[in-house]
XYZ file of C-alpha atoms in Angstrom:
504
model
C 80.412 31.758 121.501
C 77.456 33.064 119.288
C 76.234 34.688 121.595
C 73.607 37.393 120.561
C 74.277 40.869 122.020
C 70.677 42.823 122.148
C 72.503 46.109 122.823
C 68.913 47.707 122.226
C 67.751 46.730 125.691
C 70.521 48.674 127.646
C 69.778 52.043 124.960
C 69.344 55.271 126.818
C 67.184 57.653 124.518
C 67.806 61.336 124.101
C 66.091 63.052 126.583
C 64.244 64.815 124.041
C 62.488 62.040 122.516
C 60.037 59.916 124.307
C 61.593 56.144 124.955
C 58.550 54.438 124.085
C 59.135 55.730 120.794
C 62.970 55.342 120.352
C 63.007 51.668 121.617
C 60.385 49.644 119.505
C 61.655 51.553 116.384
C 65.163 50.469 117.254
C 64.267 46.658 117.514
C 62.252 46.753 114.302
C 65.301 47.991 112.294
C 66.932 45.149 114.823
C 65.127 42.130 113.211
C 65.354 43.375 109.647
C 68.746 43.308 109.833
C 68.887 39.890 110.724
C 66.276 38.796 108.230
C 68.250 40.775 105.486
C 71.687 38.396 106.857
C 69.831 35.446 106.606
C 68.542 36.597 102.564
C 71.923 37.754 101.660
C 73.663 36.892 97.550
C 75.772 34.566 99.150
C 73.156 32.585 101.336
C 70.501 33.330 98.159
C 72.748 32.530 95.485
C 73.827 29.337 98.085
C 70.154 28.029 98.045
C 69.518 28.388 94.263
C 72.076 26.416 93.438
C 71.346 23.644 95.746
C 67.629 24.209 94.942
C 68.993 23.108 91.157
C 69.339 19.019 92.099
C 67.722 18.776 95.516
C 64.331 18.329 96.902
C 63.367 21.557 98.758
C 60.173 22.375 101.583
C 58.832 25.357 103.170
C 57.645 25.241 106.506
C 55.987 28.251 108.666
C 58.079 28.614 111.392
C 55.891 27.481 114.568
C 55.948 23.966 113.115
C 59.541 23.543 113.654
C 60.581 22.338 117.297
C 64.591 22.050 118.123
C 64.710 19.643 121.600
C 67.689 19.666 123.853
C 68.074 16.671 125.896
C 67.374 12.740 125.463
C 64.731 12.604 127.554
C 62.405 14.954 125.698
C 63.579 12.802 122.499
C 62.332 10.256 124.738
C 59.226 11.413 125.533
C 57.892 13.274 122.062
C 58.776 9.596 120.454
C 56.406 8.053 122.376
C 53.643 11.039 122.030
C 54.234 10.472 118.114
C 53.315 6.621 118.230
C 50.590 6.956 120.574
C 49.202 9.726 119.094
C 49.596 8.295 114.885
C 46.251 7.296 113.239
C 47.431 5.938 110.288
C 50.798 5.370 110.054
C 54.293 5.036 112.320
C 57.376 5.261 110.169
C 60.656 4.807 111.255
C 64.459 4.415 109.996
C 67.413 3.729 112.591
C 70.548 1.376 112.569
C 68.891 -0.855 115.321
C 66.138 -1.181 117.749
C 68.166 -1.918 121.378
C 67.362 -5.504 123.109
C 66.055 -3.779 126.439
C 63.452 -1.375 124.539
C 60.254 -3.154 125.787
C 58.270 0.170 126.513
C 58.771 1.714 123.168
C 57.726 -1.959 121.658
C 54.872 -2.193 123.867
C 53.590 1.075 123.337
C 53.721 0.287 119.064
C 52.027 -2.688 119.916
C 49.294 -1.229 122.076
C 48.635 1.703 119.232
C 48.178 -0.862 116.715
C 45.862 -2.731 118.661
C 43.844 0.241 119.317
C 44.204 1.723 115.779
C 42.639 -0.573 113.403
C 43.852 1.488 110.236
C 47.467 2.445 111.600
C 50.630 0.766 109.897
C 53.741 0.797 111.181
C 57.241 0.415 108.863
C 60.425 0.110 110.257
C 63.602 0.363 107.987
C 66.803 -0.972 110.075
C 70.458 -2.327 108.969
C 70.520 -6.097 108.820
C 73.511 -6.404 110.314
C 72.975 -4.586 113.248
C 69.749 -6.123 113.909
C 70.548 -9.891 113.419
C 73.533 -10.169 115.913
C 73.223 -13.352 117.258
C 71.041 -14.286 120.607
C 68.291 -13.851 121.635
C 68.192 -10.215 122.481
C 68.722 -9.028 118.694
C 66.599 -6.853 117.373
C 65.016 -8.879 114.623
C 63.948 -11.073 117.735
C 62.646 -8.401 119.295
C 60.051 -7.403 116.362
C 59.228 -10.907 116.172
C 56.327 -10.958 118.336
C 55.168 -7.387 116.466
C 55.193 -9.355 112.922
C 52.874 -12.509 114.507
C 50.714 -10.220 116.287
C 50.168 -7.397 113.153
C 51.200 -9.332 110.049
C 49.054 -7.413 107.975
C 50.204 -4.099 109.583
C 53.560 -4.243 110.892
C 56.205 -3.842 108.119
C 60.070 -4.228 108.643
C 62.700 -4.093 106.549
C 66.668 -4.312 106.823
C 69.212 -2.975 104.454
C 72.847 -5.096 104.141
C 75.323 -3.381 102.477
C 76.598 -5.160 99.075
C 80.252 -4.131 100.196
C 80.112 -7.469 102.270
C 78.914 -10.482 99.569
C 79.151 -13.924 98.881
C 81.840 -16.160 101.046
C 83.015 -13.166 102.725
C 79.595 -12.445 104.049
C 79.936 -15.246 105.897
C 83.754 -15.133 107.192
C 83.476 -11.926 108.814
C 82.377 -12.254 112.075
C 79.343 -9.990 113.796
C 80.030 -6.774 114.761
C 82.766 -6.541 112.289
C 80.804 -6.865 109.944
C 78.670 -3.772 110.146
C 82.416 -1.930 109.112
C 81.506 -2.972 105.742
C 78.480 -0.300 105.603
C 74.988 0.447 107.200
C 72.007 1.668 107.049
C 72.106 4.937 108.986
C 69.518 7.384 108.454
C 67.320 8.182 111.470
C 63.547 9.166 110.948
C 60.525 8.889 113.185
C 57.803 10.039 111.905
C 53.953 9.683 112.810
C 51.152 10.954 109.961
C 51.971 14.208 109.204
C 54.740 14.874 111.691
C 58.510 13.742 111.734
C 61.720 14.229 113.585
C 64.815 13.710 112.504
C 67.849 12.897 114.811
C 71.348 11.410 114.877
C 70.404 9.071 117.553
C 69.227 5.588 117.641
C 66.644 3.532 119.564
C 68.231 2.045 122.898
C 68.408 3.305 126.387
C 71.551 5.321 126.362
C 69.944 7.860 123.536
C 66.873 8.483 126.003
C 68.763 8.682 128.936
C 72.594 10.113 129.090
C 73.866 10.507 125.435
C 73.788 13.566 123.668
C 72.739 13.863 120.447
C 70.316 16.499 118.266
C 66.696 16.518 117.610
C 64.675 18.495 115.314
C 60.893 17.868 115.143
C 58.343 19.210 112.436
C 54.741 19.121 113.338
C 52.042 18.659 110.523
C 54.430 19.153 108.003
C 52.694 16.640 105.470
C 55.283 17.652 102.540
C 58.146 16.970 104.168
C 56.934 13.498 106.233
C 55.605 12.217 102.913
C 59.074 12.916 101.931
C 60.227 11.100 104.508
C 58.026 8.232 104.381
C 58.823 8.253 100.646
C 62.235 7.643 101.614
C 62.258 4.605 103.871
C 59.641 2.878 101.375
C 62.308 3.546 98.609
C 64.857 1.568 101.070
C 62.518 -1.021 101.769
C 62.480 -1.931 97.462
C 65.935 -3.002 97.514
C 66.094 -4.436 101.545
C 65.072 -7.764 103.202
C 61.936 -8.424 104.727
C 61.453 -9.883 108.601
C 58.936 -12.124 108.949
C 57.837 -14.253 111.792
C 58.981 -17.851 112.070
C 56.866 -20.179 110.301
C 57.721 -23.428 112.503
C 54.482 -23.145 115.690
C 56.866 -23.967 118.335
C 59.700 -21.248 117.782
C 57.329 -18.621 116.571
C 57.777 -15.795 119.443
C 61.679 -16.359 119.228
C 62.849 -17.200 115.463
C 62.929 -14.525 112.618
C 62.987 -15.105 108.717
C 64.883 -13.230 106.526
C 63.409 -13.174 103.009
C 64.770 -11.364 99.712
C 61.084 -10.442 97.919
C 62.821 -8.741 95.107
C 62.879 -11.604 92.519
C 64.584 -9.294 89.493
C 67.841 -8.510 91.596
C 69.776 -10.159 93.983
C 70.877 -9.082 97.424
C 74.513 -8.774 96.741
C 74.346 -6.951 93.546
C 71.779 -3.946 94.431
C 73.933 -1.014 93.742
C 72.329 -0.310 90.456
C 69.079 -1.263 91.116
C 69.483 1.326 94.837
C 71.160 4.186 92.223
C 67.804 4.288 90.632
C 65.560 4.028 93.121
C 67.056 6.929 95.476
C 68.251 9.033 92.487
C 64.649 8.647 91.173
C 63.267 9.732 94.252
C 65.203 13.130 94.706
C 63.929 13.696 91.054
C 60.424 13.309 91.627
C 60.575 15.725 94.913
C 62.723 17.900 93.189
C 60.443 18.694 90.453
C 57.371 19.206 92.673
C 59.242 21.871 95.015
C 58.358 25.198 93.118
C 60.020 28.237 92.767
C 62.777 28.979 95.144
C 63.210 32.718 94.895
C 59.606 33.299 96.027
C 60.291 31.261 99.002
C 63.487 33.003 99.903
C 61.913 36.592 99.629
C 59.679 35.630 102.826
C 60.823 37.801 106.121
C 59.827 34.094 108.018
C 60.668 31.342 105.629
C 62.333 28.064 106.404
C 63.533 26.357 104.012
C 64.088 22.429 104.348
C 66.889 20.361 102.052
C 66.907 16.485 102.284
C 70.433 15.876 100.995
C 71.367 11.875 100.530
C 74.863 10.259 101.044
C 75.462 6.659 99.952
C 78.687 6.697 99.068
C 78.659 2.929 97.893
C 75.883 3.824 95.126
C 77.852 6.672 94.049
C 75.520 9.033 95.403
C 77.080 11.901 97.327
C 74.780 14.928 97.381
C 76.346 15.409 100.866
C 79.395 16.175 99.382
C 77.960 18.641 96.965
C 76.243 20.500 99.193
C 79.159 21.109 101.522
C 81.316 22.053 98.518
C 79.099 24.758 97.375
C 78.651 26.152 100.670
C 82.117 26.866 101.216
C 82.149 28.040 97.175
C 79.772 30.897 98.152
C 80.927 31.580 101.142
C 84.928 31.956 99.718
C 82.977 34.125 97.042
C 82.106 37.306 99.336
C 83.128 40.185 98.159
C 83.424 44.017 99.052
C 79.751 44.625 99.329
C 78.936 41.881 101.674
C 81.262 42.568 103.803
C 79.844 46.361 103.696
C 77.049 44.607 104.897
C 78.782 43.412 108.220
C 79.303 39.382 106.522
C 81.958 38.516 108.447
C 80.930 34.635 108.403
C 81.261 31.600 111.265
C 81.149 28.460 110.806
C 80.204 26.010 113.638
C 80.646 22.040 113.708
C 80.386 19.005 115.687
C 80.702 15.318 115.612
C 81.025 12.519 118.172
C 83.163 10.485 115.871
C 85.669 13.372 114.676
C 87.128 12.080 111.707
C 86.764 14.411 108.892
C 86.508 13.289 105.715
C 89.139 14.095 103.568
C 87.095 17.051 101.317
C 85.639 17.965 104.408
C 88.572 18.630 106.412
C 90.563 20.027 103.073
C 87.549 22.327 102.521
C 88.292 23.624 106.056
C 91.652 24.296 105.703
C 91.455 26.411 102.948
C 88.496 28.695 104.034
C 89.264 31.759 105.610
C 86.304 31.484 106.947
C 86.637 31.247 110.786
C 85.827 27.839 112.181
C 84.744 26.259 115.825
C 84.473 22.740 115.980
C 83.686 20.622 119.215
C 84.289 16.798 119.337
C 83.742 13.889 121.757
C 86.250 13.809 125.104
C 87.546 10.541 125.460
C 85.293 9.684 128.602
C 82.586 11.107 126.280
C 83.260 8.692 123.382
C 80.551 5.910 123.218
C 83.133 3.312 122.604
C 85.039 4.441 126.206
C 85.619 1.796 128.322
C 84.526 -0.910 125.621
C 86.147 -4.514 125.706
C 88.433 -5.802 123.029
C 89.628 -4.158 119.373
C 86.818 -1.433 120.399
C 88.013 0.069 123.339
C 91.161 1.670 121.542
C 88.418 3.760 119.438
C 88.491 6.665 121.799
C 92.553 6.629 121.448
C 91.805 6.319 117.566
C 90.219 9.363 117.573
C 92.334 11.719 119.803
C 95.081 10.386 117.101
C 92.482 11.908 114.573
C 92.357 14.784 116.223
C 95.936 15.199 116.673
C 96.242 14.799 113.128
C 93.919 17.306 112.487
C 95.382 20.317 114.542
C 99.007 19.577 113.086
C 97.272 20.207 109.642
C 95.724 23.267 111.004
C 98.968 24.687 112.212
C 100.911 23.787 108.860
C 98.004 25.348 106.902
C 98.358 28.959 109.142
C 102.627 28.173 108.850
C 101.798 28.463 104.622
C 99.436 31.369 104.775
C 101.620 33.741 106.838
C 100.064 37.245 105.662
C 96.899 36.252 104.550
C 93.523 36.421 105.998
C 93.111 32.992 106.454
C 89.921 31.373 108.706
C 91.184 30.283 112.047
C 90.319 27.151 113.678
C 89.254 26.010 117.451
C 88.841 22.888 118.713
C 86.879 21.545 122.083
C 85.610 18.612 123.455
C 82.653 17.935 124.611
C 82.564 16.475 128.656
C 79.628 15.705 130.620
C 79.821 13.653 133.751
C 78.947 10.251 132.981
C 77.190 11.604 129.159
C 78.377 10.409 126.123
C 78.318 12.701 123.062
C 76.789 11.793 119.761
C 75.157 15.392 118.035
C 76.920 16.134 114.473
C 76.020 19.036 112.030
C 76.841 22.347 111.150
C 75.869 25.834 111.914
C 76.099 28.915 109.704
C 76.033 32.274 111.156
C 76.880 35.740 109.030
C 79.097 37.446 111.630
C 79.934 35.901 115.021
C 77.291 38.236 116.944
C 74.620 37.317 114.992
C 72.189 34.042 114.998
C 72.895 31.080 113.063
C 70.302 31.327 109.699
C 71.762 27.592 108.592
C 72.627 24.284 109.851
C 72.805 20.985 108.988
C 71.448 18.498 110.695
C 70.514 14.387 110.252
C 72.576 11.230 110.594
C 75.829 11.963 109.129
C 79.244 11.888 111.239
C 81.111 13.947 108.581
C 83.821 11.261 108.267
C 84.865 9.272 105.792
C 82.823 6.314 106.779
C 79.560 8.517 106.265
C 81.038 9.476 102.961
C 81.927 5.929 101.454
C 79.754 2.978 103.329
C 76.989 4.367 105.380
C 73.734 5.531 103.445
C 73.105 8.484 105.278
C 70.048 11.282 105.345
C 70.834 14.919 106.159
C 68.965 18.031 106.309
C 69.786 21.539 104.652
C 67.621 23.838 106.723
C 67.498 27.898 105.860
C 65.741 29.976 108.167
C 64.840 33.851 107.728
C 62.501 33.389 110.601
C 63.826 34.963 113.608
C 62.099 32.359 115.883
C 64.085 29.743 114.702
C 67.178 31.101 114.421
C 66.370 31.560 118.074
C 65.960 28.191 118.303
C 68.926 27.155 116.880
C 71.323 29.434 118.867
C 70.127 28.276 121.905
C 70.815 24.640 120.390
C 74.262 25.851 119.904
C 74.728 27.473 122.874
C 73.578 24.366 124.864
C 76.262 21.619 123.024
C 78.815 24.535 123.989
C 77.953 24.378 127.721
C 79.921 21.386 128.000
C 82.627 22.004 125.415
C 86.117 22.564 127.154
C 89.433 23.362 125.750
C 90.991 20.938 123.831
C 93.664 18.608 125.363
C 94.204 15.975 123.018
C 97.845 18.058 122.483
C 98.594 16.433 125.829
C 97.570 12.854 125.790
C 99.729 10.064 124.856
C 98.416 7.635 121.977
C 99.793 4.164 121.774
C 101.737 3.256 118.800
C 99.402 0.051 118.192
C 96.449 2.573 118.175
C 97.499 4.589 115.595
C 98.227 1.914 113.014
């Protein structure tokens, strides 16, 4: 769909000019081009004024490695903890039950690495469901073994407090909010994804996966982050009764000013003070944009229940600047595309209203039924994938009204696929940016948010902002692109029938 067309490598020159001359000249002017897309007002002026509130990193563009597939997720996760000297740090929603390799393989670096520390930031929820097999009882033997060096923490949202804490049953529960961001890092490197640790994510479910290696800034960042969490989270510790030791957690509130239920505040602060701090010590943006090869890096936070929403802002002044192009851009071929996914499409209201009213051409490719992770789920849960074709429906019929109203004008169109994989399940979100839809994507978005209204208002989310001039990874990221689309068909959710007690 964004395809790249090299027309230089079918050129015939003039027969009176040597072609050894005529071709490398013609693929210089080539790759200036697409730097000079990528440092265009609108993307320029774009940066600046997210560069105004938001933490910002450069990276050289050979540090920056965009996987494809689970199983290289899989596999670079474990090369991070066996290879980490001094710390492991890593944020998820949950740890699965059947995940005895990746705990084994923590274990066995911390027994060989007498200085390494490992930190785990989790959602409480999640990770307490009751058995046996929950993930706090999975650590368990982790805390007793490395008390000294083996750190976990788990957030609970304050939306669910007091009695009603404790009338809502499990799994429901985690509706009222969780912790959501996704980070595994190791030293100096760190690689953000949507997905979470169980087998599914390693094996057959799709998902995205950016890694930066020895990128000290921007793990430090990172690490900065989940230690933030951590001051306003509970602690796991190891049972303190000898006989239930290897099987019974304790869950212990260590913050003796606040109290668990009433944190909002007391997280405000912390995370707002955090994207200060970073914010001051990025430097000056315009030198970093003038760089033929830069990429630049934004951490953007949403936590929607602390009243932070610098998702949100970001998204809003990227459509600003892009609905700002004028004459002269467009001179400049910037025709721009916008590309979008999520395995949970739900748009958030903003979200989906900033969409409407772009004329800014839009493809978006969501989950298949079959492809939804709730398919084929027991109870309440397996209507989700219904839920969501409902969504969807919803959606299009907006579309349609919106092109019914703007008869004449140059509104953005919109296309929606879905994503189907034989016996996959689909879980990458994010965005892509390209200036004209033959040329490579120079932004995307990336990180743990779905882009609904559940990211927006009770999940604590962390996204990335990433800018690239360098040709490499715009590269990179088109081929990204190109592989979700490999499995995106046409949408039918115009054709399937949604139960009345689905939709309400």
């Amino acid at each position: 769909m964004l395809a790249l067309r090299c027309r230089w490598l079918t050129f015939k020159p003039c027969s009176h000019l040597p072609s050894n001359l005529l071709r490398p000249t013609y693929a210089t002017n080539f790759r200036r081009h697409l730097s000079h897309l990528a440092q265009s007002p609108t993307i320029q002026n774009f940066a600046s004024s997210l560069a105004q509130t938001q933490p910002y990193f450069s990276l050289s563009s050979e540090k920056i490695h965009i996987l494809s597939n689970p199983a290289d997720f899989y596999a670079k996760l474990i090369d991070l903890i066996r290879g980490a000297e001094k710390r492991i740090f890593i944020s998820s929603l949950y740890v699965g039950s059947t995940e005895t390799r990746l705990i084994e393989t923590i274990r066995d670096t911390l027994h060989t690495k007498r200085s390494l520390h490992v930190y785990l930031q989790l959602d409480y929820n999640r990770s307490t469901r009751p058995g046996t097999s929950s993930t706090a009882a999975l650590l368990v033997p982790l805390l007793k073994d490395f008390p000294d060096r083996c750190h976990v923490s788990l957030f609970r949202s304050p939306k669910l407090k007091g009695i009603f804490s404790k009338l809502v049953p499990p799994r429901f529960n985690e509706g009222f909010g969780t912790w959501h961001a996704k980070i595994y890092g190791a030293d100096d490197s760190v690689m953000i994804s949507g997905a979470n640790l169980n087998k599914s994510y390693f094996t057959d479910r799709q998902d995205r996966y950016v890694l930066f290696s020895s990128a000290p800034e921007l793990s430090s960042y990172c690490f900065d982050f989940l230690k933030t969490a951590s001051s306003f989270s509970y602690k796991l510790l190891p049972s303190s009764t000898p006989d239930n030791i290897n099987t019974h957690p304790v869950l212990c509130w260590p913050h003796s000013s606040s109290h668990p239920d009433h944190i909002e505040s007391q997280a405000r602060l912390a995370l707002s003070k955090l994207q200060r701090h970073y914010n001051a010590k990025s430097g000056n943006i315009q030198e970093r944009l003038q760089s033929e090869d830069s990429v630049i890096i934004f951490p953007v936070i949403q936590a929607g229940q602390f009243n932070i929403r610098e998702e949100e802002e970001c998204l809003r002044q990227l459509f600003y600047h892009l609905e700002a192009v004028d004459g002269r851009h467009a001179a400049h071929n910037f025709q721009p595309l916008l590309s979008l996914t999520t395995g949970y499409f739900g748009l958030f209201k903003s979200y989906k209203d900033l969409i409407l009213r772009s004329h800014v051409p839009t493809r978006i490719i969501c989950a298949s039924p079959k492809a939804n992770g709730f398919y084929g789920s027991k109870g309440i849960s397996g209507r989700l994938p219904g839920g969501y074709t409902w969504l969807e429906q919803q959606f299009m019929a907006a579309v349609h009204a919106s092109r019914s109203r703007d008869t004449g004008s140059v509104s953005g169109s919109v296309e929606l696929k879905e994503w189907n994989r034989q016996g996959w399940t689909y879980h990458a979100k994010g965005i892509w940016f390209s200036p004209n839809a033959e040329s490579l994507p120079v932004l995307t978005l990336f990180g743990s948010t779905n882009l609904n209204s559940r990211s927006a208002h009770l999940d604590t989310e962390l996204s990335f902002v990433m800018l690239a001039n360098s040709i490499t990874v715009q590269k990179k990221l088109q081929l990204e692109l190109r592989g979700l689309n490999k499995f995106a068909e046409d949408w039918k959710g115009d054709r399937r029938r949604v139960p009345v007690v689905t939709k309400y």
